[in-house]
């Protein structure tokens, strides 16, 4: 599927109208990710990119970090169900903490990210005031450090409870995270709109 990704990348280089691109379940690897990111460096129109359910690892995360470091206009990025792990999460966190002021919503669900990666992402949110939504469920929460890091974000109101898919709780002095039904897919333009305020949120995303 990386060859198909290359064709999509060439399209992105010249397209000036596309706002959202969904490349979910393309079986894309890092080579395809490299092509997509390379062409997006000169695309100033795409705002929403869904790369979920692919095979992107830390090498692909490195290409994404280069893109984020250039402060690409992307506002919504879905990387759920890939293979970023701690190293990929740390690479993305560094770009978000010190360079990017456009990305607002990020999903890194089910990427085998442990405490190191989760703590790096939490620290990035402390530095980055623009990133408002982050979805992390399905990663490795067995180490309490990662749970505590996100509990602090929520307790300090840096991360609003409705803007993430986890809720912290404490049992016998130990912090855990439980799953919420919130998800980045509520911001997809084709999703049904239900409830007060959802429409305004959708409009603001674009």
XYZ file of C-alpha atoms in Angstrom:
206
model
C 0.000 0.000 0.000
C 2.988 2.339 0.201
C 2.820 2.758 -3.567
C -0.749 4.013 -3.234
C 0.411 6.393 -0.501
C 2.972 7.754 -2.930
C 0.203 8.570 -5.427
C -1.810 10.293 -2.712
C 1.296 12.230 -1.717
C 1.796 13.494 -5.258
C -1.820 14.628 -5.251
C -1.291 16.533 -2.001
C 1.593 18.420 -3.538
C -0.672 20.121 -6.076
C -4.121 20.029 -4.459
C -5.287 23.351 -3.031
C -8.851 22.534 -2.003
C -8.812 19.280 0.003
C -9.378 19.894 3.708
C -9.641 16.347 5.070
C -7.916 13.127 4.029
C -8.779 9.734 5.522
C -6.150 7.023 4.913
C -7.411 4.592 7.516
C -6.575 0.878 7.121
C -4.232 1.426 4.170
C -1.605 -0.893 5.658
C 0.747 2.051 5.221
C 4.281 1.663 6.510
C 6.951 4.249 7.233
C 7.968 4.543 3.585
C 4.463 5.678 2.653
C 4.427 7.990 5.664
C 7.634 9.590 4.414
C 6.030 10.400 1.070
C 2.899 11.861 2.659
C 4.834 14.106 5.049
C 7.298 15.212 2.384
C 4.541 16.483 0.092
C 2.595 18.056 2.949
C 5.538 20.351 3.595
C 4.283 22.449 0.677
C 0.556 21.889 1.235
C -1.038 24.694 3.230
C -4.671 23.631 2.872
C -5.127 20.186 4.454
C -6.465 20.552 7.998
C -7.447 17.021 8.995
C -5.392 13.875 8.412
C -6.504 10.395 9.489
C -3.676 7.828 9.438
C -5.222 5.422 11.926
C -5.023 1.629 11.691
C -1.786 1.511 9.700
C 1.744 0.260 10.450
C 3.497 3.506 11.266
C 6.413 3.246 13.702
C 8.950 5.642 15.216
C 10.512 6.246 11.775
C 7.192 7.485 10.462
C 6.809 9.566 13.619
C 10.134 11.190 12.802
C 8.794 12.328 9.406
C 5.664 13.616 11.099
C 7.793 15.524 13.596
C 9.607 17.261 10.742
C 6.214 18.278 9.367
C 4.992 19.512 12.756
C 8.237 21.402 13.303
C 7.474 23.371 10.151
C 4.172 24.373 11.799
C 2.067 22.810 9.058
C -1.593 24.006 9.139
C -2.915 20.584 10.261
C -5.425 20.964 13.075
C -6.567 17.357 13.534
C -4.254 14.325 13.377
C -5.406 10.752 14.001
C -2.579 8.253 14.562
C -4.618 5.727 16.500
C -3.874 1.996 16.209
C -0.346 2.272 14.815
C 3.028 1.204 16.271
C 4.564 4.418 17.555
C 5.591 3.074 20.989
C 7.532 5.247 23.445
C 10.168 6.430 20.987
C 7.625 7.618 18.431
C 5.561 9.372 21.101
C 8.622 11.174 22.462
C 9.593 12.346 18.966
C 6.109 13.773 18.393
C 6.018 15.323 21.859
C 9.222 17.276 21.229
C 7.800 18.766 18.048
C 4.525 19.676 19.736
C 6.198 21.203 22.768
C 8.576 23.567 21.031
C 7.553 24.194 17.428
C 3.920 23.592 16.519
C 1.163 26.126 17.216
C -1.545 24.806 14.885
C -2.419 21.225 15.857
C -5.471 21.196 18.123
C -6.557 17.565 18.294
C -4.395 14.427 18.405
C -5.253 10.751 18.744
C -2.522 8.244 19.594
C -4.825 5.488 20.863
C -3.503 1.913 21.004
C 0.096 2.568 20.002
C 1.839 0.493 22.695
C 2.994 3.687 24.403
C 4.217 3.315 27.976
C 4.915 5.725 30.805
C 7.890 7.421 29.114
C 5.936 8.307 26.020
C 2.800 9.301 27.929
C 4.780 11.563 30.260
C 6.484 13.206 27.266
C 3.113 13.926 25.661
C 1.739 15.324 28.927
C 4.775 17.596 29.239
C 4.265 18.733 25.653
C 0.715 19.780 26.525
C 2.077 21.849 29.393
C 4.241 23.735 26.910
C 1.764 23.876 24.027
C -1.338 25.947 24.777
C -2.994 25.242 21.413
C -3.290 21.444 21.601
C -6.628 21.048 23.393
C -7.693 17.432 22.719
C -5.675 14.239 23.106
C -6.912 10.647 23.020
C -4.666 8.000 24.571
C -6.761 4.971 25.559
C -5.405 1.543 24.635
C -1.801 2.275 25.537
C 0.194 0.828 28.445
C -0.954 2.224 31.776
C 0.625 -0.383 34.051
C 3.232 2.170 35.198
C 1.594 4.775 37.382
C 3.756 7.645 36.111
C 1.813 7.954 32.870
C -1.518 7.916 34.700
C -0.351 10.565 37.161
C 0.889 12.803 34.342
C -2.535 12.921 32.714
C -4.327 13.218 36.046
C -2.316 16.369 36.717
C -3.272 17.806 33.332
C -6.949 17.241 34.085
C -6.766 18.394 37.718
C -4.988 21.601 36.643
C -7.604 22.198 33.905
C -4.936 22.143 31.223
C -6.805 19.224 29.688
C -10.573 19.399 29.952
C -12.259 16.124 30.803
C -14.474 16.306 27.723
C -11.397 16.671 25.491
C -9.877 13.266 26.214
C -10.926 9.624 26.378
C -9.591 8.794 29.850
C -10.693 9.655 33.362
C -8.363 9.292 36.350
C -9.364 7.641 39.611
C -7.472 6.629 42.733
C -7.731 3.316 44.582
C -5.654 2.621 47.698
C -3.465 5.585 46.896
C -2.668 4.429 43.349
C -3.751 6.343 40.237
C -5.467 4.592 37.351
C -7.154 5.680 34.130
C -10.564 4.513 32.944
C -11.951 4.765 29.412
C -14.475 7.382 28.298
C -16.522 7.326 25.109
C -15.048 10.575 23.756
C -13.170 10.128 20.495
C -11.541 12.186 17.787
C -14.053 10.882 15.229
C -16.640 13.352 16.543
C -14.749 15.992 14.573
C -15.022 14.218 11.213
C -17.021 16.360 8.803
C -19.235 13.434 7.772
C -20.187 12.377 11.287
C -23.798 12.942 12.434
C -24.060 15.950 14.703
C -25.895 15.440 17.998
C -26.124 17.454 21.169
C -25.662 21.072 22.150
C -22.361 22.623 21.204
C -21.146 19.823 18.942
C -21.914 21.759 15.768
C -20.009 24.803 16.988
C -17.056 22.620 17.914
C -17.096 21.067 14.450
C -17.171 24.479 12.788
C -14.316 25.767 14.952
C -12.186 22.778 13.948
C -12.124 24.104 10.408
